[in-house]
Short mmCIF file of C-alpha atoms and ligand atoms in Angstrom, two decimals:
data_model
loop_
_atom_site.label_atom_id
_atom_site.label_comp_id
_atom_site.label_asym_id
_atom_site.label_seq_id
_atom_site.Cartn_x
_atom_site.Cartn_y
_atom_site.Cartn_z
CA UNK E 1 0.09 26.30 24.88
CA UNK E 2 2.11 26.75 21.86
CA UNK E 3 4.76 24.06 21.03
CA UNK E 4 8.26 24.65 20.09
CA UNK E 5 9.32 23.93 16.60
CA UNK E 6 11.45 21.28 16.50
CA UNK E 7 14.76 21.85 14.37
CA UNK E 8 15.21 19.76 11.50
CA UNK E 9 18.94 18.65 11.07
CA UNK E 10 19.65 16.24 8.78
CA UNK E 11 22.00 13.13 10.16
CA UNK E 12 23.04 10.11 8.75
CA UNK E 13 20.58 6.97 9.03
CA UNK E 14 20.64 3.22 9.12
CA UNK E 15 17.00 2.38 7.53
CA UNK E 16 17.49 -1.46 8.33
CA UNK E 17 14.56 -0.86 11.29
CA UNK E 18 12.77 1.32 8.94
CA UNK E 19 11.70 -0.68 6.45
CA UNK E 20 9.75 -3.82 6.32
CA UNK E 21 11.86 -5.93 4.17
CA UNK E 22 14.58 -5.40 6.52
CA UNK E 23 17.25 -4.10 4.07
CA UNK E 24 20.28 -2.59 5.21
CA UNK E 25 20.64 1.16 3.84
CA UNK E 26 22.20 4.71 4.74
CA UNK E 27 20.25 7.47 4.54
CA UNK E 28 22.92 10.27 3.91
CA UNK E 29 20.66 12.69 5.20
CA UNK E 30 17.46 11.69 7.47
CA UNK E 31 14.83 14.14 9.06
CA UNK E 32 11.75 13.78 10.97
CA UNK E 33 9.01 15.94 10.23
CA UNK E 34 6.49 15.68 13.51
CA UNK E 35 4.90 19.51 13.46
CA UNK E 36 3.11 21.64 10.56
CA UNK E 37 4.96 24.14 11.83
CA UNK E 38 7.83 22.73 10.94
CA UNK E 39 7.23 22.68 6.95
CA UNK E 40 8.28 26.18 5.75
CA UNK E 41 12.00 25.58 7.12
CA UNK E 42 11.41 22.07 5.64
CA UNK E 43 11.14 23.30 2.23
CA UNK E 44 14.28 25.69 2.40
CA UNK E 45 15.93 22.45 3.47
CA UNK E 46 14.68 20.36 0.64
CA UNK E 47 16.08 23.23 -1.88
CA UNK E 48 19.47 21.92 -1.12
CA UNK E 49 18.92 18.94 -2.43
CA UNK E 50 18.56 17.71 -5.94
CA UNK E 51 16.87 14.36 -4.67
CA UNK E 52 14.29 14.19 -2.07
CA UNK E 53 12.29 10.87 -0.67
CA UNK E 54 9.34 10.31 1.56
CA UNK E 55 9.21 7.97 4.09
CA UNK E 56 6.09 6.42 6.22
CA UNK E 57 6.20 3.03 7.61
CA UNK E 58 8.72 1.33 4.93
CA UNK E 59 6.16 -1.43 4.18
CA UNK E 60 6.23 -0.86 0.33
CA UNK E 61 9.78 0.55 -0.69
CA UNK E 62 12.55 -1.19 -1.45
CA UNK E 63 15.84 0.94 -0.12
CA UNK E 64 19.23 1.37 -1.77
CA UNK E 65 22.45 0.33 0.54
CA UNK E 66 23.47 4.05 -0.24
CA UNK E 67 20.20 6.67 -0.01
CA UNK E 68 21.58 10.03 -1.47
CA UNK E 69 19.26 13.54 -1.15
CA UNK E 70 17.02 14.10 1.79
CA UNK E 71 14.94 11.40 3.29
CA UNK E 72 12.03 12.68 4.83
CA UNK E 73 10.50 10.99 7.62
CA UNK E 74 6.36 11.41 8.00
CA UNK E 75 5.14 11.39 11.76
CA UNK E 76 2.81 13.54 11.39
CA UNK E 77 -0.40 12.62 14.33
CA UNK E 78 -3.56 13.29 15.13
CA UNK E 79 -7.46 12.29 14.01
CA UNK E 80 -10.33 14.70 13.62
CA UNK E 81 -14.04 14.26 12.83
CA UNK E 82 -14.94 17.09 10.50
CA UNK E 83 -18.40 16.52 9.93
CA UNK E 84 -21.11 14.20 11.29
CA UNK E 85 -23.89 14.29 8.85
CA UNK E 86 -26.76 12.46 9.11
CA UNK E 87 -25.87 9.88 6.28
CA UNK E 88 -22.36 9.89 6.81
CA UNK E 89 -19.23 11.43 8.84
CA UNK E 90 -15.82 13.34 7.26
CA UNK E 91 -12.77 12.23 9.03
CA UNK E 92 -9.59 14.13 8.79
CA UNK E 93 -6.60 11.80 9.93
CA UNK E 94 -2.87 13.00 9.76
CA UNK E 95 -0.21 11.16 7.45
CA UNK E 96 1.59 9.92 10.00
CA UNK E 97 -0.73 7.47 12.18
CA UNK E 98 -0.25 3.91 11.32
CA UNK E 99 -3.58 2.81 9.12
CA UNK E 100 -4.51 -0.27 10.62
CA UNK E 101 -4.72 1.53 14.01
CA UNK E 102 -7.28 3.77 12.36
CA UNK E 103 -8.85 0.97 11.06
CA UNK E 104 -9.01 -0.97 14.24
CA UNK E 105 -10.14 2.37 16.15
CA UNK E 106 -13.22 3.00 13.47
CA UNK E 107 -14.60 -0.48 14.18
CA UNK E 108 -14.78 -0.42 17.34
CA UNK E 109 -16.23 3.05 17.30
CA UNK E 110 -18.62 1.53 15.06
CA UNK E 111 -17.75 3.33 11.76
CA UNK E 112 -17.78 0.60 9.08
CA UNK E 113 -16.20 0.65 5.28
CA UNK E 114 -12.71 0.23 6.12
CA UNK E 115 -13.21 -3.06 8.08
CA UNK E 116 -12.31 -5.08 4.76
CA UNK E 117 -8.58 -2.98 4.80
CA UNK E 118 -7.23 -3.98 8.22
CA UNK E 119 -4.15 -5.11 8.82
CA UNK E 120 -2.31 -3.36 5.87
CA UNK E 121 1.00 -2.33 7.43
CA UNK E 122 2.09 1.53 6.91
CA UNK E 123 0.91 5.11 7.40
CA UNK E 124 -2.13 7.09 6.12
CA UNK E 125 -0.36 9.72 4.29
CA UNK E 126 1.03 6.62 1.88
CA UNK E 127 -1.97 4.81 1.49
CA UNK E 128 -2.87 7.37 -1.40
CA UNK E 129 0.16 6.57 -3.13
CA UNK E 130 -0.78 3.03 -4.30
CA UNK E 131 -4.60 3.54 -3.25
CA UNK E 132 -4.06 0.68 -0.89
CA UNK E 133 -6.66 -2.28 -1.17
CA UNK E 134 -7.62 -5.68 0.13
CA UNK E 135 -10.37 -7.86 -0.30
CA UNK E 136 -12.42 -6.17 -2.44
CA UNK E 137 -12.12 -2.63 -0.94
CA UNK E 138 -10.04 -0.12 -2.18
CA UNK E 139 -8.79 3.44 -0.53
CA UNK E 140 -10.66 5.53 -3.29
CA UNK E 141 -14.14 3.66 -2.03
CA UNK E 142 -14.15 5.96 0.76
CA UNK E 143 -11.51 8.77 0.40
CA UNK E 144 -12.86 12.45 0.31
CA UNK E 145 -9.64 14.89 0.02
CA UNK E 146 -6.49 15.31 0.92
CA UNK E 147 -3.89 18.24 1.98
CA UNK E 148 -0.58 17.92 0.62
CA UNK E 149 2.36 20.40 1.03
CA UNK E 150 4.39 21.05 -2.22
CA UNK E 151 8.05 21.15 -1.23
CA UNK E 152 9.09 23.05 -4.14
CA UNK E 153 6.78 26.32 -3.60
CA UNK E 154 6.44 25.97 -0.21
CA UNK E 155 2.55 25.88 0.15
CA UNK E 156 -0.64 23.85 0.59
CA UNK E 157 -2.53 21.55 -1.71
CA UNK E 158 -6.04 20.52 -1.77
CA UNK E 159 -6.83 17.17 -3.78
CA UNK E 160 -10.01 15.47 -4.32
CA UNK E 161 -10.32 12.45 -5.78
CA UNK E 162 -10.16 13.29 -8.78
CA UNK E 163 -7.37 14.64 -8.65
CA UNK E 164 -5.25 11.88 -7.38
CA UNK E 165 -6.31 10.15 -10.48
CA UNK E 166 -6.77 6.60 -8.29
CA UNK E 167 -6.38 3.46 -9.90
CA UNK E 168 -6.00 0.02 -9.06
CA UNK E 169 -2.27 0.31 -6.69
CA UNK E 170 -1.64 3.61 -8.44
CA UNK E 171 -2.26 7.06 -8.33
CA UNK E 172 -1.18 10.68 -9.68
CA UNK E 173 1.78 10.42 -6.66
CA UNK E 174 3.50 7.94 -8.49
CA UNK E 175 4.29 9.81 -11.14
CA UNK E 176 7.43 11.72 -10.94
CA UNK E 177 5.42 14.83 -11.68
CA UNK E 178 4.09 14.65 -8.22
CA UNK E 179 7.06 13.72 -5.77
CA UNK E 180 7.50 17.06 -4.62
CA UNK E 181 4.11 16.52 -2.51
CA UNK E 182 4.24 15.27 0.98
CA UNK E 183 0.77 14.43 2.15
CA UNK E 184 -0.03 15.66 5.37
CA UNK E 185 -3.27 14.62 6.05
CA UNK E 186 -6.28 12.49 4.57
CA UNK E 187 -9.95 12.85 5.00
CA UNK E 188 -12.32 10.13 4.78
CA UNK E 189 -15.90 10.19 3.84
CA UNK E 190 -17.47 7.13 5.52
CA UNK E 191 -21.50 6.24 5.22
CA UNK E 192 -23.46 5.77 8.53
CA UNK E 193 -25.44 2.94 6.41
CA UNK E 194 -23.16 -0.05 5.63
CA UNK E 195 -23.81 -3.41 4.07
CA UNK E 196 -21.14 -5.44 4.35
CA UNK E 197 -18.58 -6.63 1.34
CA UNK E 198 -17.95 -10.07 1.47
CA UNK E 199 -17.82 -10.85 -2.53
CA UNK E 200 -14.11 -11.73 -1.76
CA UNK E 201 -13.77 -15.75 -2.39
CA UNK E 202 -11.94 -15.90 1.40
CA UNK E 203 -14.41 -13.89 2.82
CA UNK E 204 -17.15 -16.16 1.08
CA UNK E 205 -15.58 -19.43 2.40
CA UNK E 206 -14.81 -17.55 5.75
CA UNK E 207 -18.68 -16.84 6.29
CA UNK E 208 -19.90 -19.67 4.90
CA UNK E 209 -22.02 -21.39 7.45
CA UNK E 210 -23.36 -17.76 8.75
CA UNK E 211 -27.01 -17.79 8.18
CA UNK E 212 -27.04 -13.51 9.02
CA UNK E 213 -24.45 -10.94 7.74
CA UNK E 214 -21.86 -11.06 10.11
CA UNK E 215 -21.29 -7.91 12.30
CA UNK E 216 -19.04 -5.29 11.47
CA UNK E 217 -15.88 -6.30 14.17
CA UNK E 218 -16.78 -10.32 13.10
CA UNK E 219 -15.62 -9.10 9.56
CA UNK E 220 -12.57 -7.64 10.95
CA UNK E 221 -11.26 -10.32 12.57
CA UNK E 222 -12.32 -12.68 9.62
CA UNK E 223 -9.91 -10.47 7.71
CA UNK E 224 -6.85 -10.32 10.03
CA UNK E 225 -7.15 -14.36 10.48
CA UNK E 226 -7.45 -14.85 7.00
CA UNK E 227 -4.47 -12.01 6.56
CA UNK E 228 -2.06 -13.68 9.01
CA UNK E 229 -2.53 -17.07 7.72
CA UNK E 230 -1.23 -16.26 4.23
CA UNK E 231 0.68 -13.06 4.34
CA UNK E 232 4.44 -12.80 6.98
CA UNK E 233 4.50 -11.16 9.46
CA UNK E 234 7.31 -8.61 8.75
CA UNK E 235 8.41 -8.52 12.09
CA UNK E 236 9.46 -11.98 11.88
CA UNK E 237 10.35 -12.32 7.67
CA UNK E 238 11.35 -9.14 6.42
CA UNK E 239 8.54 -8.54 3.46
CA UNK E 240 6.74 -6.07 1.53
CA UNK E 241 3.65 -7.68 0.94
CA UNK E 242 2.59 -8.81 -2.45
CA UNK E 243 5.47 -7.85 -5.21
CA UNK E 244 3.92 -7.67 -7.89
CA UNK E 245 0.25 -6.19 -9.34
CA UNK E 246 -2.46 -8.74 -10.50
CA UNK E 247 -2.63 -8.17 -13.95
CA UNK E 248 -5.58 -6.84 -15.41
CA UNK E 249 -5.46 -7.58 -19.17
CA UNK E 250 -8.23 -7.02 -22.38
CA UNK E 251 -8.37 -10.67 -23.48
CA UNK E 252 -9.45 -9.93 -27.11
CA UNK E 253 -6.43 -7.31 -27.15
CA UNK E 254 -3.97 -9.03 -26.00
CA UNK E 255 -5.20 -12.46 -27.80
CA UNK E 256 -4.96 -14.27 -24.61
CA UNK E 257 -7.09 -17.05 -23.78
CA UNK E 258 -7.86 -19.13 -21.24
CA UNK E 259 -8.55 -22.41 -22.96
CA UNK E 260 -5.18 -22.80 -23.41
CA UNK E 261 -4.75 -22.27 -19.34
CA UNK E 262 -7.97 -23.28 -17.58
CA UNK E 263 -6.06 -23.45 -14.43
CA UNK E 264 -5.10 -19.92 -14.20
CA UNK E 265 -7.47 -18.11 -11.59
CA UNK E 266 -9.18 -15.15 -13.14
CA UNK E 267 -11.71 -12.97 -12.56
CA UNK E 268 -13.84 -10.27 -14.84
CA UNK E 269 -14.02 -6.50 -13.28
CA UNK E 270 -16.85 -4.39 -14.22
CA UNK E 271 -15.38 -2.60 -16.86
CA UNK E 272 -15.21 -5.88 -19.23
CA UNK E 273 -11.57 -6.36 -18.75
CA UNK E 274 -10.03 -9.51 -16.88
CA UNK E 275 -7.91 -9.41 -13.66
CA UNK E 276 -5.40 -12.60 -13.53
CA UNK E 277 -4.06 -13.66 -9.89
CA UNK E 278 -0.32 -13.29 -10.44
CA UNK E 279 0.46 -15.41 -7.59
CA UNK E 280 -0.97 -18.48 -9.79
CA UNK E 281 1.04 -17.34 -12.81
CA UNK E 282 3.93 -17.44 -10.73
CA UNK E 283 3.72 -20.62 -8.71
CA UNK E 284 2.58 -22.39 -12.40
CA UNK E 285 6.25 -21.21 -13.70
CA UNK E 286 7.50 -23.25 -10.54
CA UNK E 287 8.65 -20.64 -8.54
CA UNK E 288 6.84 -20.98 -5.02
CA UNK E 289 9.30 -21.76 -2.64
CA UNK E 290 12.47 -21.25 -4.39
CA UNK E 291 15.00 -18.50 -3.53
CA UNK E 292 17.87 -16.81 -5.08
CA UNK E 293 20.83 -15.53 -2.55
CA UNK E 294 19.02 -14.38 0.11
CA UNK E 295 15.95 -13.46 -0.97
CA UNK E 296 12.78 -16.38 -1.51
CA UNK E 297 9.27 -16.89 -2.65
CA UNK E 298 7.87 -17.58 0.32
CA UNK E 299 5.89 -20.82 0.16
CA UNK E 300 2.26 -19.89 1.26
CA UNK E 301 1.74 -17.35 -1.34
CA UNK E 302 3.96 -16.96 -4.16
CA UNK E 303 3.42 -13.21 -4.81
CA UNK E 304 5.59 -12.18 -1.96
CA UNK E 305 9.02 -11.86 -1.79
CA UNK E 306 11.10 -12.41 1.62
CA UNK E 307 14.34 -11.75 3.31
CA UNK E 308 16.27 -14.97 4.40
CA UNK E 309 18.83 -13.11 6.32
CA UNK E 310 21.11 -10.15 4.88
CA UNK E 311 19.18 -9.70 1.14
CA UNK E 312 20.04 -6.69 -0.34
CA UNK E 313 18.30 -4.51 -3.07
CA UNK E 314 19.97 -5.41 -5.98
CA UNK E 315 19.02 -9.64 -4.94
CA UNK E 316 15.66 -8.57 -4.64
CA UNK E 317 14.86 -7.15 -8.31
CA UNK E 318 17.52 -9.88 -9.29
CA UNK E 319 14.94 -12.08 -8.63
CA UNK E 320 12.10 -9.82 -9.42
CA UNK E 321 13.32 -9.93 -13.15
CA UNK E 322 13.92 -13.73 -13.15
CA UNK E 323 10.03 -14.16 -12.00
CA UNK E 324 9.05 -11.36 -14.63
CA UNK E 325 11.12 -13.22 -17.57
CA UNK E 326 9.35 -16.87 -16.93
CA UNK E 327 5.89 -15.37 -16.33
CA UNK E 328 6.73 -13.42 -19.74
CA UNK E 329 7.93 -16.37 -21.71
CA UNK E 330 4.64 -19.04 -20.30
CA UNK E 331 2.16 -16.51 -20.81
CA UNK E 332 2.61 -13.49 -22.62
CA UNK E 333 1.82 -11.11 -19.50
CA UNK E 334 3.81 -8.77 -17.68
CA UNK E 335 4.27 -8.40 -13.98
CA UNK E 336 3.90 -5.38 -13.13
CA UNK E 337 6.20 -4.43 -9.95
CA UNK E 338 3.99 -3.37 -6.82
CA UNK E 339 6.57 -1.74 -3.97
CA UNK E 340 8.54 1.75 -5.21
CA UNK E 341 12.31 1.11 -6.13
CA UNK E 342 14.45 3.47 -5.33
C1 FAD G 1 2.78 -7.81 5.13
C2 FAD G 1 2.32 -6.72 4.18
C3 FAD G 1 1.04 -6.75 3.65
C4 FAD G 1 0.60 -5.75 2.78
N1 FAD G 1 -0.67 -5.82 2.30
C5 FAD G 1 -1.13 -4.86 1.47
C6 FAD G 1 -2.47 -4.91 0.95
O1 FAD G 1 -3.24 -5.81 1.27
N2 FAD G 1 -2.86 -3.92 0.11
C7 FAD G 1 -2.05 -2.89 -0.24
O2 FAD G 1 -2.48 -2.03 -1.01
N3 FAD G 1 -0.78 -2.82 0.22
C8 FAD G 1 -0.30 -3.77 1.07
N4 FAD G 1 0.99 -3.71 1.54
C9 FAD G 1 1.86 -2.62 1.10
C10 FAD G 1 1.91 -1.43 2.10
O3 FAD G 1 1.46 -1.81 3.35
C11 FAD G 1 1.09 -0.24 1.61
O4 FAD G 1 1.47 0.14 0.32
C12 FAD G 1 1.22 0.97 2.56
O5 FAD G 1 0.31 1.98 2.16
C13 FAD G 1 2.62 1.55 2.60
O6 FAD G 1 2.68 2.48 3.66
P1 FAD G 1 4.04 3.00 4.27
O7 FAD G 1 3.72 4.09 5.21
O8 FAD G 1 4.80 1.85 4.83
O9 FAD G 1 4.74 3.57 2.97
P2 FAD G 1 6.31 3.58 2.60
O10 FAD G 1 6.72 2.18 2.27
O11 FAD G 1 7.08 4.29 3.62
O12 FAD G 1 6.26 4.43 1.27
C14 FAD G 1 5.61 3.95 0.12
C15 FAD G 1 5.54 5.09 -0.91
O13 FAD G 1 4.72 6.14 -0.40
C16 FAD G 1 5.46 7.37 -0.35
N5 FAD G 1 4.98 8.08 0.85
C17 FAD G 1 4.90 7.60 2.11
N6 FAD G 1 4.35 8.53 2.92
C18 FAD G 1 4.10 9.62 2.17
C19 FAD G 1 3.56 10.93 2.43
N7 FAD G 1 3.13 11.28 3.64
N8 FAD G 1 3.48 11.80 1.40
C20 FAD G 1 3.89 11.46 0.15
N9 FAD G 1 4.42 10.27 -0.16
C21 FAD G 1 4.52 9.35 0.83
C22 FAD G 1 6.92 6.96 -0.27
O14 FAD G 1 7.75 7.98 -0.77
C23 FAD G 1 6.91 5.73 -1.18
O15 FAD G 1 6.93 6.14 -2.52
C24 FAD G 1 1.47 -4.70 2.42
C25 FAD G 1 2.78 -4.66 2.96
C26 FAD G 1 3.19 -5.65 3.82
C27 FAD G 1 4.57 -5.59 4.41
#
């Protein structure tokens, strides 16, 4: 049977249930975009419009009060196995469904790698955008491709990873450059031989009395207990998860060193450089726990930001900048900010 396209006219929007920080904001002009048949009339839309934003689940955006342009509204559905090798499957899963739902369905279908990722709120189609990661698991470990559609020409793009240029939180979308694209789908590449990745220091302490490798759903629930006791639940404090990036710094370049702070938590990556735990630099300038107007630092981890009833954009990076400032001042490092400001 062949579906009707659904018409896309633009009303006016409150985003306050829309986002996960809870902020009150107009979208001047909202759509939903649900069908791929709907994207050639989406594009002549767009072209009306000097500004154009993508939404998915609101988890990592912090929203005007006034949203000019076009807001575009991903719910986009639908999962497909593309290949089952014998070492390893290709999973094609559409922008729209909520990630930890995929990530809930793969374990207990058996499919290990993104076990480590679970309970990161959003869609799939965004999880690109920052190359979403948790516990010592990023989105690039196990992405294959992805099909974008370029609202300026009007037609499909194919990306591999290389491509999206995938960093840690950042890709090629976050460049203006590339805002034009609206990802419609993402395709996995997961092994069919997993060993688990427990190197986190939570995981480590979580597992610590297991005498065997724990079993791929164990590992998932390890990570949403661990998850739920230190991060809000947005449905209860509006939030957008961590704030701000963990810095990763070259010591010798940037003549830091950590005799002069031996208390500030630190790890080496691979590549030789050093990533600092910003939530440590942040609760050592005295910050954990204190608020500004209506927006905190809430008191069980210091790199997220919360809503204590009415906060608005402008209190948020208020305080942002106040946090960035001190950090600045005490240690010489930036904070880099994690959620897109519009
Ligand atoms: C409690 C909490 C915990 C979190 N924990 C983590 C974590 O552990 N690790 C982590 O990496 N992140 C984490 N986040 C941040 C957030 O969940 C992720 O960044 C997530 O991928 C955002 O998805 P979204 O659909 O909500 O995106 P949105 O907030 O709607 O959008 C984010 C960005 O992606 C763009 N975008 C969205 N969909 C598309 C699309 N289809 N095509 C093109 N652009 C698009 C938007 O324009 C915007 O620039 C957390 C957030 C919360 C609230």
């Amino acid at each position: 049977m062949i579906s009707e396209e659904k018409s896309l006219i633009p009303c006016k929007k409150n985003l306050q249930i829309f986002n996960t920080f809870g902020l009150h904001s107009i979208a001047q002009n909202f759509v939903t975009v649900s069908q791929i048949s709907q994207l050639s009339s989406l594009s002549e839309l767009a072209s009306n419009y000097s500004r154009i934003h993508i939404l998915g689940g609101g988890s990592n955006i912090i929203l005007p009060e006034i949203l000019d342009g076009l807001l575009i509204k991903v719910e986009l559905l639908g999962i497909n196995l593309i290949e089952n090798r014998p070492k390893n499957r290709i999973i094609e899963i559409a922008a729209g469904e909520l990630w930890h739902n995929i990530v809930a369905n793969f374990t207990f279908n058996g499919w290990a790698g993104l076990e480590n990722l679970a309970l990161i709120p959003g869609t799939v189609g965004a999880a690109p955008i920052q190359n979403i990661g948790a516990y010592g698991v990023e989105l690039s470990d196990y992405f294959h491709s992805l099909i974008a559609w370029d609202l300026k020409s009007g037609s499909m793009v194919h990306m591999d990873a290389s491509d999206c240029q995938f960093d840690y939180r950042d890709s090629i979308f976050k460049k203006k450059t590339h805002s034009h694209l609206l990802i419609l789908s993402v395709r996995l590449n997961l092994p069919k031989c997993w060993k688990p990745n427990l190197e986190y220091p939570d995981l480590k302490k979580f597992f610590k009395f297991s005498s065997t490798d724990p079993k791929l759903e164990e590992i998932f629930y390890a990570i949403c207990s661990i998850r739920k006791a230190k991060l809000p639940d947005p449905n209860i404090i509006g939030n957008v998860g961590c704030f701000f990036k963990n810095p990763v710094i070259n010591l010798e370049k940037q003549n830091i060193s950590f005799q002069e702070f031996p208390d500030i938590i630190h790890y080496k990556q691979r590549d030789g450089r050093c990533k600092i735990f910003a939530g440590c630099l942040i609760e050592k300038c005295g910050w954990r726990g204190r608020s500004k107007g209506s927006v905190g630092v809430y008191k069980h981890q210091p790199l997220v930001l919360v809503n204590l009833g009415g906060a608005k954009a402008k209190e948020v990076i208020q305080l942002a900048q106040s946090i960035q400032q001190d950090v600045t001042k005490k240690y010489g490092i930036f904070l880099e900010i994690e959620p897109v400001i519009i």
